[in-house]
Amino acid sequence: MVHLLIVEDDPTIRTPLIRALRERGHAVAAAHTAMSGLQTALDERPDLVVLDLGLPDLDGIELLRMLRAVSPVPVIIATARDDEAEIVRGLDAGADDYVVKPFTAAQLDARVRAVLRRGSANSQEAPAATVVGDLRIDPGTREASLAGTVLDLTPREFDLLHHLAGRAGQVVTKRELLTEVWQVPYGSADKTVDVHLSWLRRKLGESAQQPRYLHTVRGVGVQLSAPADPS
Ligand code: CA
């Protein structure tokens, strides 16, 4: 059974919609205002939210932004026909789909099923492992191995290796590593990258003098690439 939350202030839309969706086998909760909708979404954790944009206390897009900050729940916007700019704003703010009023329960139901299908396809899709030579980096399990032996990496070392492997064969600058892996602005902290690279080298069983996978490009950055003779 799918748990739906309808956020809609107009009872002439809300009441028949709730009835029709229940007849289709869904569990339906409803809220009349944006703030009670947010509260219900957090309390009841519905599988999907149907969100009206014209609400008495707050714009539906504002509610969507607040919801997106705390929950990945799929959202379908229900809006009046002449609201194309609103539809775009809604999709930009993180809505998964929209229906244009007046809509039938059958149409909404089909869109609900389509959105939920997409969601479950995404969540079942494990992130692919990256393989470079004998190195295998699996972001799903956050495990890296070299020639079948699991490497004992800290979370930061894993992220660093994963980022470099994703750009294998290219020179990655320290600036990029700081902003992408450490998520800090480039500055005096670039020694941090050097230190972590040297730890990573040691765990890969190599040195800056005799690199196999991690090649320093002086003054530019670092490049991860498979050695010509992996093992
Ligand atoms: Ca309304």
PDB file of C-alpha atoms and ligand atoms in Angstrom:
ATOM      1  CA  MET A   1       0.000   0.000   0.000  1.00  0.00           C
ATOM      2  CA  VAL A   2       1.242   3.448  -0.934  1.00  0.00           C
ATOM      3  CA  HIS A   3       0.998   6.174   1.731  1.00  0.00           C
ATOM      4  CA  LEU A   4       0.124   9.522   0.200  1.00  0.00           C
ATOM      5  CA  LEU A   5      -0.057  12.954   1.745  1.00  0.00           C
ATOM      6  CA  ILE A   6      -2.282  15.503  -0.019  1.00  0.00           C
ATOM      7  CA  VAL A   7      -1.528  19.135   0.851  1.00  0.00           C
ATOM      8  CA  GLU A   8      -4.510  21.049  -0.535  1.00  0.00           C
ATOM      9  CA  ASP A   9      -6.588  23.834   1.007  1.00  0.00           C
ATOM     10  CA  ASP A  10      -9.578  23.589  -1.335  1.00  0.00           C
ATOM     11  CA  PRO A  11     -12.056  21.039   0.075  1.00  0.00           C
ATOM     12  CA  THR A  12     -13.875  20.723  -3.272  1.00  0.00           C
ATOM     13  CA  ILE A  13     -10.639  19.283  -4.684  1.00  0.00           C
ATOM     14  CA  ARG A  14      -9.302  17.604  -1.559  1.00  0.00           C
ATOM     15  CA  THR A  15     -12.336  15.613  -0.426  1.00  0.00           C
ATOM     16  CA  PRO A  16     -13.174  13.804  -3.706  1.00  0.00           C
ATOM     17  CA  LEU A  17      -9.440  13.261  -4.386  1.00  0.00           C
ATOM     18  CA  ILE A  18      -8.920  11.576  -1.024  1.00  0.00           C
ATOM     19  CA  ARG A  19     -11.956   9.368  -1.619  1.00  0.00           C
ATOM     20  CA  ALA A  20     -10.878   8.399  -5.140  1.00  0.00           C
ATOM     21  CA  LEU A  21      -7.308   7.604  -4.083  1.00  0.00           C
ATOM     22  CA  ARG A  22      -8.513   5.496  -1.169  1.00  0.00           C
ATOM     23  CA  GLU A  23     -10.768   3.593  -3.563  1.00  0.00           C
ATOM     24  CA  ARG A  24      -7.653   2.865  -5.566  1.00  0.00           C
ATOM     25  CA  GLY A  25      -6.103   1.201  -2.539  1.00  0.00           C
ATOM     26  CA  HIS A  26      -3.885   3.999  -1.207  1.00  0.00           C
ATOM     27  CA  ALA A  27      -3.595   5.196   2.355  1.00  0.00           C
ATOM     28  CA  VAL A  28      -4.206   8.932   2.213  1.00  0.00           C
ATOM     29  CA  ALA A  29      -3.475  11.635   4.769  1.00  0.00           C
ATOM     30  CA  ALA A  30      -4.345  15.268   4.120  1.00  0.00           C
ATOM     31  CA  ALA A  31      -3.270  18.708   5.280  1.00  0.00           C
ATOM     32  CA  HIS A  32      -5.010  22.056   4.646  1.00  0.00           C
ATOM     33  CA  THR A  33      -2.022  24.350   5.142  1.00  0.00           C
ATOM     34  CA  ALA A  34       1.667  24.328   4.270  1.00  0.00           C
ATOM     35  CA  MET A  35       2.858  24.184   7.874  1.00  0.00           C
ATOM     36  CA  SER A  36       0.530  21.331   8.842  1.00  0.00           C
ATOM     37  CA  GLY A  37       1.621  19.609   5.614  1.00  0.00           C
ATOM     38  CA  LEU A  38       5.270  19.881   6.622  1.00  0.00           C
ATOM     39  CA  GLN A  39       4.486  18.562  10.092  1.00  0.00           C
ATOM     40  CA  THR A  40       2.457  15.643   8.712  1.00  0.00           C
ATOM     41  CA  ALA A  41       5.188  14.818   6.178  1.00  0.00           C
ATOM     42  CA  LEU A  42       7.734  14.597   9.012  1.00  0.00           C
ATOM     43  CA  ASP A  43       5.438  12.721  11.429  1.00  0.00           C
ATOM     44  CA  GLU A  44       3.886  10.218   9.053  1.00  0.00           C
ATOM     45  CA  ARG A  45       6.697   9.780   6.525  1.00  0.00           C
ATOM     46  CA  PRO A  46       4.444   9.282   3.480  1.00  0.00           C
ATOM     47  CA  ASP A  47       5.781   7.573   0.344  1.00  0.00           C
ATOM     48  CA  LEU A  48       4.815  10.598  -1.743  1.00  0.00           C
ATOM     49  CA  VAL A  49       3.418  14.113  -1.276  1.00  0.00           C
ATOM     50  CA  VAL A  50       0.907  15.783  -3.614  1.00  0.00           C
ATOM     51  CA  LEU A  51       1.403  19.489  -3.148  1.00  0.00           C
ATOM     52  CA  ASP A  52      -0.915  22.350  -4.075  1.00  0.00           C
ATOM     53  CA  LEU A  53       0.985  25.587  -4.726  1.00  0.00           C
ATOM     54  CA  GLY A  54      -1.658  28.096  -3.667  1.00  0.00           C
ATOM     55  CA  LEU A  55      -1.867  27.514   0.074  1.00  0.00           C
ATOM     56  CA  PRO A  56      -3.248  29.978   2.643  1.00  0.00           C
ATOM     57  CA  ASP A  57      -0.217  30.317   4.931  1.00  0.00           C
ATOM     58  CA  LEU A  58       2.786  29.813   2.659  1.00  0.00           C
ATOM     59  CA  ASP A  59       3.586  29.373  -1.020  1.00  0.00           C
ATOM     60  CA  GLY A  60       3.751  25.671  -1.913  1.00  0.00           C
ATOM     61  CA  ILE A  61       7.234  26.182  -3.405  1.00  0.00           C
ATOM     62  CA  GLU A  62       8.429  27.466  -0.027  1.00  0.00           C
ATOM     63  CA  LEU A  63       7.027  24.356   1.609  1.00  0.00           C
ATOM     64  CA  LEU A  64       8.777  22.230  -1.019  1.00  0.00           C
ATOM     65  CA  ARG A  65      12.113  23.901  -0.243  1.00  0.00           C
ATOM     66  CA  MET A  66      11.660  23.344   3.484  1.00  0.00           C
ATOM     67  CA  LEU A  67      10.680  19.735   2.872  1.00  0.00           C
ATOM     68  CA  ARG A  68      13.663  19.152   0.559  1.00  0.00           C
ATOM     69  CA  ALA A  69      16.015  20.381   3.276  1.00  0.00           C
ATOM     70  CA  VAL A  70      14.937  17.557   5.563  1.00  0.00           C
ATOM     71  CA  SER A  71      13.431  14.782   3.416  1.00  0.00           C
ATOM     72  CA  PRO A  72      13.950  13.078   0.029  1.00  0.00           C
ATOM     73  CA  VAL A  73      10.217  12.163  -0.200  1.00  0.00           C
ATOM     74  CA  PRO A  74       8.947  12.351  -3.816  1.00  0.00           C
ATOM     75  CA  VAL A  75       6.682  15.339  -4.490  1.00  0.00           C
ATOM     76  CA  ILE A  76       4.106  15.868  -7.238  1.00  0.00           C
ATOM     77  CA  ILE A  77       2.944  19.449  -7.624  1.00  0.00           C
ATOM     78  CA  ALA A  78      -0.737  20.064  -8.332  1.00  0.00           C
ATOM     79  CA  THR A  79      -1.202  23.408  -9.978  1.00  0.00           C
ATOM     80  CA  ALA A  80      -3.660  25.494 -12.001  1.00  0.00           C
ATOM     81  CA  ARG A  81      -3.362  25.470 -15.788  1.00  0.00           C
ATOM     82  CA  ASP A  82      -1.865  28.952 -16.260  1.00  0.00           C
ATOM     83  CA  ASP A  83       1.004  28.389 -13.814  1.00  0.00           C
ATOM     84  CA  GLU A  84       3.761  27.364 -16.214  1.00  0.00           C
ATOM     85  CA  ALA A  85       6.345  29.572 -14.507  1.00  0.00           C
ATOM     86  CA  GLU A  86       5.272  28.005 -11.215  1.00  0.00           C
ATOM     87  CA  ILE A  87       5.735  24.512 -12.640  1.00  0.00           C
ATOM     88  CA  VAL A  88       9.288  25.379 -13.649  1.00  0.00           C
ATOM     89  CA  ARG A  89       9.991  26.873 -10.219  1.00  0.00           C
ATOM     90  CA  GLY A  90       8.560  23.769  -8.615  1.00  0.00           C
ATOM     91  CA  LEU A  91      10.657  21.357 -10.656  1.00  0.00           C
ATOM     92  CA  ASP A  92      13.730  23.499  -9.971  1.00  0.00           C
ATOM     93  CA  ALA A  93      12.939  23.403  -6.269  1.00  0.00           C
ATOM     94  CA  GLY A  94      12.988  19.603  -6.336  1.00  0.00           C
ATOM     95  CA  ALA A  95       9.519  18.395  -7.359  1.00  0.00           C
ATOM     96  CA  ASP A  96       9.486  15.045  -9.180  1.00  0.00           C
ATOM     97  CA  ASP A  97       6.472  15.720 -11.381  1.00  0.00           C
ATOM     98  CA  TYR A  98       3.366  17.872 -11.657  1.00  0.00           C
ATOM     99  CA  VAL A  99      -0.317  17.581 -12.529  1.00  0.00           C
ATOM    100  CA  VAL A 100      -2.371  20.435 -13.936  1.00  0.00           C
ATOM    101  CA  LYS A 101      -5.780  21.200 -12.450  1.00  0.00           C
ATOM    102  CA  PRO A 102      -8.333  19.965 -13.061  1.00  0.00           C
ATOM    103  CA  PHE A 103      -6.888  16.446 -13.051  1.00  0.00           C
ATOM    104  CA  THR A 104      -8.526  13.072 -12.479  1.00  0.00           C
ATOM    105  CA  ALA A 105      -7.598  10.675  -9.708  1.00  0.00           C
ATOM    106  CA  ALA A 106      -6.678   8.162 -12.440  1.00  0.00           C
ATOM    107  CA  GLN A 107      -4.133  10.580 -13.928  1.00  0.00           C
ATOM    108  CA  LEU A 108      -2.652  11.431 -10.536  1.00  0.00           C
ATOM    109  CA  ASP A 109      -2.515   7.744  -9.640  1.00  0.00           C
ATOM    110  CA  ALA A 110      -0.597   6.957 -12.850  1.00  0.00           C
ATOM    111  CA  ARG A 111       1.888   9.741 -12.084  1.00  0.00           C
ATOM    112  CA  VAL A 112       2.288   8.539  -8.501  1.00  0.00           C
ATOM    113  CA  ARG A 113       3.117   5.054  -9.732  1.00  0.00           C
ATOM    114  CA  ALA A 114       5.565   6.394 -12.327  1.00  0.00           C
ATOM    115  CA  VAL A 115       7.393   8.571  -9.778  1.00  0.00           C
ATOM    116  CA  LEU A 116       7.615   5.733  -7.260  1.00  0.00           C
ATOM    117  CA  ARG A 117       8.876   3.344  -9.960  1.00  0.00           C
ATOM    118  CA  ARG A 118      11.642   5.779 -10.846  1.00  0.00           C
ATOM    119  CA  GLY A 119      12.530   6.156  -7.184  1.00  0.00           C
ATOM    120  CA  SER A 120      12.816   2.440  -6.543  1.00  0.00           C
ATOM    121  CA  ALA A 121      14.862   1.950  -9.723  1.00  0.00           C
ATOM    122  CA  ASN A 122      17.289   4.586  -8.462  1.00  0.00           C
ATOM    123  CA  SER A 123      17.602   3.219  -4.953  1.00  0.00           C
ATOM    124  CA  GLN A 124      18.225  -0.337  -6.180  1.00  0.00           C
ATOM    125  CA  GLU A 125      20.954   0.826  -8.470  1.00  0.00           C
ATOM    126  CA  ALA A 126      24.195   0.338  -6.552  1.00  0.00           C
ATOM    127  CA  PRO A 127      26.900   2.840  -7.504  1.00  0.00           C
ATOM    128  CA  ALA A 128      29.336   1.175  -9.876  1.00  0.00           C
ATOM    129  CA  ALA A 129      32.804   0.205  -8.716  1.00  0.00           C
ATOM    130  CA  THR A 130      35.733   1.914 -10.419  1.00  0.00           C
ATOM    131  CA  VAL A 131      38.571  -0.305 -11.614  1.00  0.00           C
ATOM    132  CA  VAL A 132      42.026   1.013 -12.498  1.00  0.00           C
ATOM    133  CA  GLY A 133      44.580  -1.718 -13.144  1.00  0.00           C
ATOM    134  CA  ASP A 134      44.514  -3.957 -10.055  1.00  0.00           C
ATOM    135  CA  LEU A 135      42.790  -1.270  -8.017  1.00  0.00           C
ATOM    136  CA  ARG A 136      39.085  -1.642  -7.368  1.00  0.00           C
ATOM    137  CA  ILE A 137      37.149   1.101  -5.613  1.00  0.00           C
ATOM    138  CA  ASP A 138      33.556   0.359  -4.604  1.00  0.00           C
ATOM    139  CA  PRO A 139      31.613   3.443  -3.437  1.00  0.00           C
ATOM    140  CA  GLY A 140      28.655   1.232  -2.451  1.00  0.00           C
ATOM    141  CA  THR A 141      30.593  -0.610   0.251  1.00  0.00           C
ATOM    142  CA  ARG A 142      33.263   2.128   0.571  1.00  0.00           C
ATOM    143  CA  GLU A 143      35.889  -0.555   0.138  1.00  0.00           C
ATOM    144  CA  ALA A 144      39.007  -0.374  -1.976  1.00  0.00           C
ATOM    145  CA  SER A 145      41.211  -3.299  -2.852  1.00  0.00           C
ATOM    146  CA  LEU A 146      44.520  -3.752  -4.617  1.00  0.00           C
ATOM    147  CA  ALA A 147      44.967  -7.057  -6.472  1.00  0.00           C
ATOM    148  CA  GLY A 148      42.157  -8.534  -4.369  1.00  0.00           C
ATOM    149  CA  THR A 149      43.537  -7.390  -0.990  1.00  0.00           C
ATOM    150  CA  VAL A 150      41.289  -4.942   0.830  1.00  0.00           C
ATOM    151  CA  LEU A 151      43.099  -1.721   1.709  1.00  0.00           C
ATOM    152  CA  ASP A 152      42.797  -0.356   5.236  1.00  0.00           C
ATOM    153  CA  LEU A 153      41.855   3.234   4.392  1.00  0.00           C
ATOM    154  CA  THR A 154      40.452   6.034   6.492  1.00  0.00           C
ATOM    155  CA  PRO A 155      37.220   7.589   5.149  1.00  0.00           C
ATOM    156  CA  ARG A 156      39.218  10.563   3.814  1.00  0.00           C
ATOM    157  CA  GLU A 157      41.784   8.346   2.117  1.00  0.00           C
ATOM    158  CA  PHE A 158      38.954   6.396   0.529  1.00  0.00           C
ATOM    159  CA  ASP A 159      37.320   9.594  -0.765  1.00  0.00           C
ATOM    160  CA  LEU A 160      40.661  10.806  -2.103  1.00  0.00           C
ATOM    161  CA  LEU A 161      41.358   7.532  -3.892  1.00  0.00           C
ATOM    162  CA  HIS A 162      37.802   7.374  -5.223  1.00  0.00           C
ATOM    163  CA  HIS A 163      38.007  10.892  -6.596  1.00  0.00           C
ATOM    164  CA  LEU A 164      41.366  10.267  -8.267  1.00  0.00           C
ATOM    165  CA  ALA A 165      40.142   6.959  -9.715  1.00  0.00           C
ATOM    166  CA  GLY A 166      37.099   8.712 -11.161  1.00  0.00           C
ATOM    167  CA  ARG A 167      39.527  10.969 -13.027  1.00  0.00           C
ATOM    168  CA  ALA A 168      42.045   8.219 -13.840  1.00  0.00           C
ATOM    169  CA  GLY A 169      44.610   9.209 -16.427  1.00  0.00           C
ATOM    170  CA  GLN A 170      44.063  12.941 -15.813  1.00  0.00           C
ATOM    171  CA  VAL A 171      46.093  15.313 -13.698  1.00  0.00           C
ATOM    172  CA  VAL A 172      43.947  16.459 -10.766  1.00  0.00           C
ATOM    173  CA  THR A 173      44.993  19.692  -9.083  1.00  0.00           C
ATOM    174  CA  LYS A 174      45.332  20.082  -5.323  1.00  0.00           C
ATOM    175  CA  ARG A 175      42.800  22.874  -5.602  1.00  0.00           C
ATOM    176  CA  GLU A 176      40.250  20.435  -6.998  1.00  0.00           C
ATOM    177  CA  LEU A 177      41.054  17.851  -4.342  1.00  0.00           C
ATOM    178  CA  LEU A 178      40.624  20.400  -1.572  1.00  0.00           C
ATOM    179  CA  THR A 179      37.306  21.623  -2.874  1.00  0.00           C
ATOM    180  CA  GLU A 180      35.922  18.239  -3.976  1.00  0.00           C
ATOM    181  CA  VAL A 181      37.297  15.839  -1.351  1.00  0.00           C
ATOM    182  CA  TRP A 182      37.826  18.137   1.650  1.00  0.00           C
ATOM    183  CA  GLN A 183      35.172  20.629   0.615  1.00  0.00           C
ATOM    184  CA  VAL A 184      37.267  23.531   1.807  1.00  0.00           C
ATOM    185  CA  PRO A 185      38.438  26.515  -0.233  1.00  0.00           C
ATOM    186  CA  TYR A 186      41.936  26.380  -1.632  1.00  0.00           C
ATOM    187  CA  GLY A 187      44.485  28.099   0.550  1.00  0.00           C
ATOM    188  CA  SER A 188      47.282  27.316   2.959  1.00  0.00           C
ATOM    189  CA  ALA A 189      45.847  23.833   3.584  1.00  0.00           C
ATOM    190  CA  ASP A 190      47.413  22.294   0.473  1.00  0.00           C
ATOM    191  CA  LYS A 191      49.951  20.476   2.680  1.00  0.00           C
ATOM    192  CA  THR A 192      46.965  18.427   3.867  1.00  0.00           C
ATOM    193  CA  VAL A 193      46.666  16.942   0.394  1.00  0.00           C
ATOM    194  CA  ASP A 194      50.390  16.084   0.298  1.00  0.00           C
ATOM    195  CA  VAL A 195      50.203  14.377   3.665  1.00  0.00           C
ATOM    196  CA  HIS A 196      47.173  12.299   2.731  1.00  0.00           C
ATOM    197  CA  LEU A 197      48.705  11.406  -0.619  1.00  0.00           C
ATOM    198  CA  SER A 198      51.824  10.125   1.124  1.00  0.00           C
ATOM    199  CA  TRP A 199      49.695   8.002   3.475  1.00  0.00           C
ATOM    200  CA  LEU A 200      47.738   6.676   0.530  1.00  0.00           C
ATOM    201  CA  ARG A 201      50.976   5.837  -1.301  1.00  0.00           C
ATOM    202  CA  ARG A 202      52.233   3.877   1.663  1.00  0.00           C
ATOM    203  CA  LYS A 203      48.997   1.872   1.793  1.00  0.00           C
ATOM    204  CA  LEU A 204      49.276   1.184  -1.932  1.00  0.00           C
ATOM    205  CA  GLY A 205      52.812  -0.063  -1.297  1.00  0.00           C
ATOM    206  CA  GLU A 206      54.564   2.592  -3.340  1.00  0.00           C
ATOM    207  CA  SER A 207      56.547   5.784  -2.862  1.00  0.00           C
ATOM    208  CA  ALA A 208      56.787   9.170  -4.551  1.00  0.00           C
ATOM    209  CA  GLN A 209      60.229   8.121  -5.833  1.00  0.00           C
ATOM    210  CA  GLN A 210      58.922   4.848  -7.247  1.00  0.00           C
ATOM    211  CA  PRO A 211      55.290   5.492  -8.092  1.00  0.00           C
ATOM    212  CA  ARG A 212      53.036   2.858  -9.553  1.00  0.00           C
ATOM    213  CA  TYR A 213      49.520   4.315  -9.375  1.00  0.00           C
ATOM    214  CA  LEU A 214      49.946   7.801  -7.901  1.00  0.00           C
ATOM    215  CA  HIS A 215      52.072  10.110 -10.006  1.00  0.00           C
ATOM    216  CA  THR A 216      52.886  13.605  -8.791  1.00  0.00           C
ATOM    217  CA  VAL A 217      53.021  16.169 -11.548  1.00  0.00           C
ATOM    218  CA  ARG A 218      55.188  18.842  -9.984  1.00  0.00           C
ATOM    219  CA  GLY A 219      53.501  22.190  -9.611  1.00  0.00           C
ATOM    220  CA  VAL A 220      50.245  20.875 -11.078  1.00  0.00           C
ATOM    221  CA  GLY A 221      48.779  18.031  -9.076  1.00  0.00           C
ATOM    222  CA  VAL A 222      48.514  14.290  -9.060  1.00  0.00           C
ATOM    223  CA  GLN A 223      47.465  11.663 -11.528  1.00  0.00           C
ATOM    224  CA  LEU A 224      46.207   8.175 -10.828  1.00  0.00           C
ATOM    225  CA  SER A 225      46.847   5.685 -13.593  1.00  0.00           C
ATOM    226  CA  ALA A 226      47.367   1.979 -13.934  1.00  0.00           C
ATOM    227  CA  PRO A 227      50.977   0.826 -14.181  1.00  0.00           C
ATOM    228  CA  ALA A 228      51.937  -0.708 -17.513  1.00  0.00           C
ATOM    229  CA  ASP A 229      52.594  -3.961 -15.675  1.00  0.00           C
ATOM    230  CA  PRO A 230      49.883  -4.155 -12.953  1.00  0.00           C
ATOM    231  CA  SER A 231      51.203  -7.038 -10.861  1.00  0.00           C
TER     232      SER A 231
HETATM  233 CA    CA B   1      -5.084  26.122  -3.296  1.00  0.00          CA
END
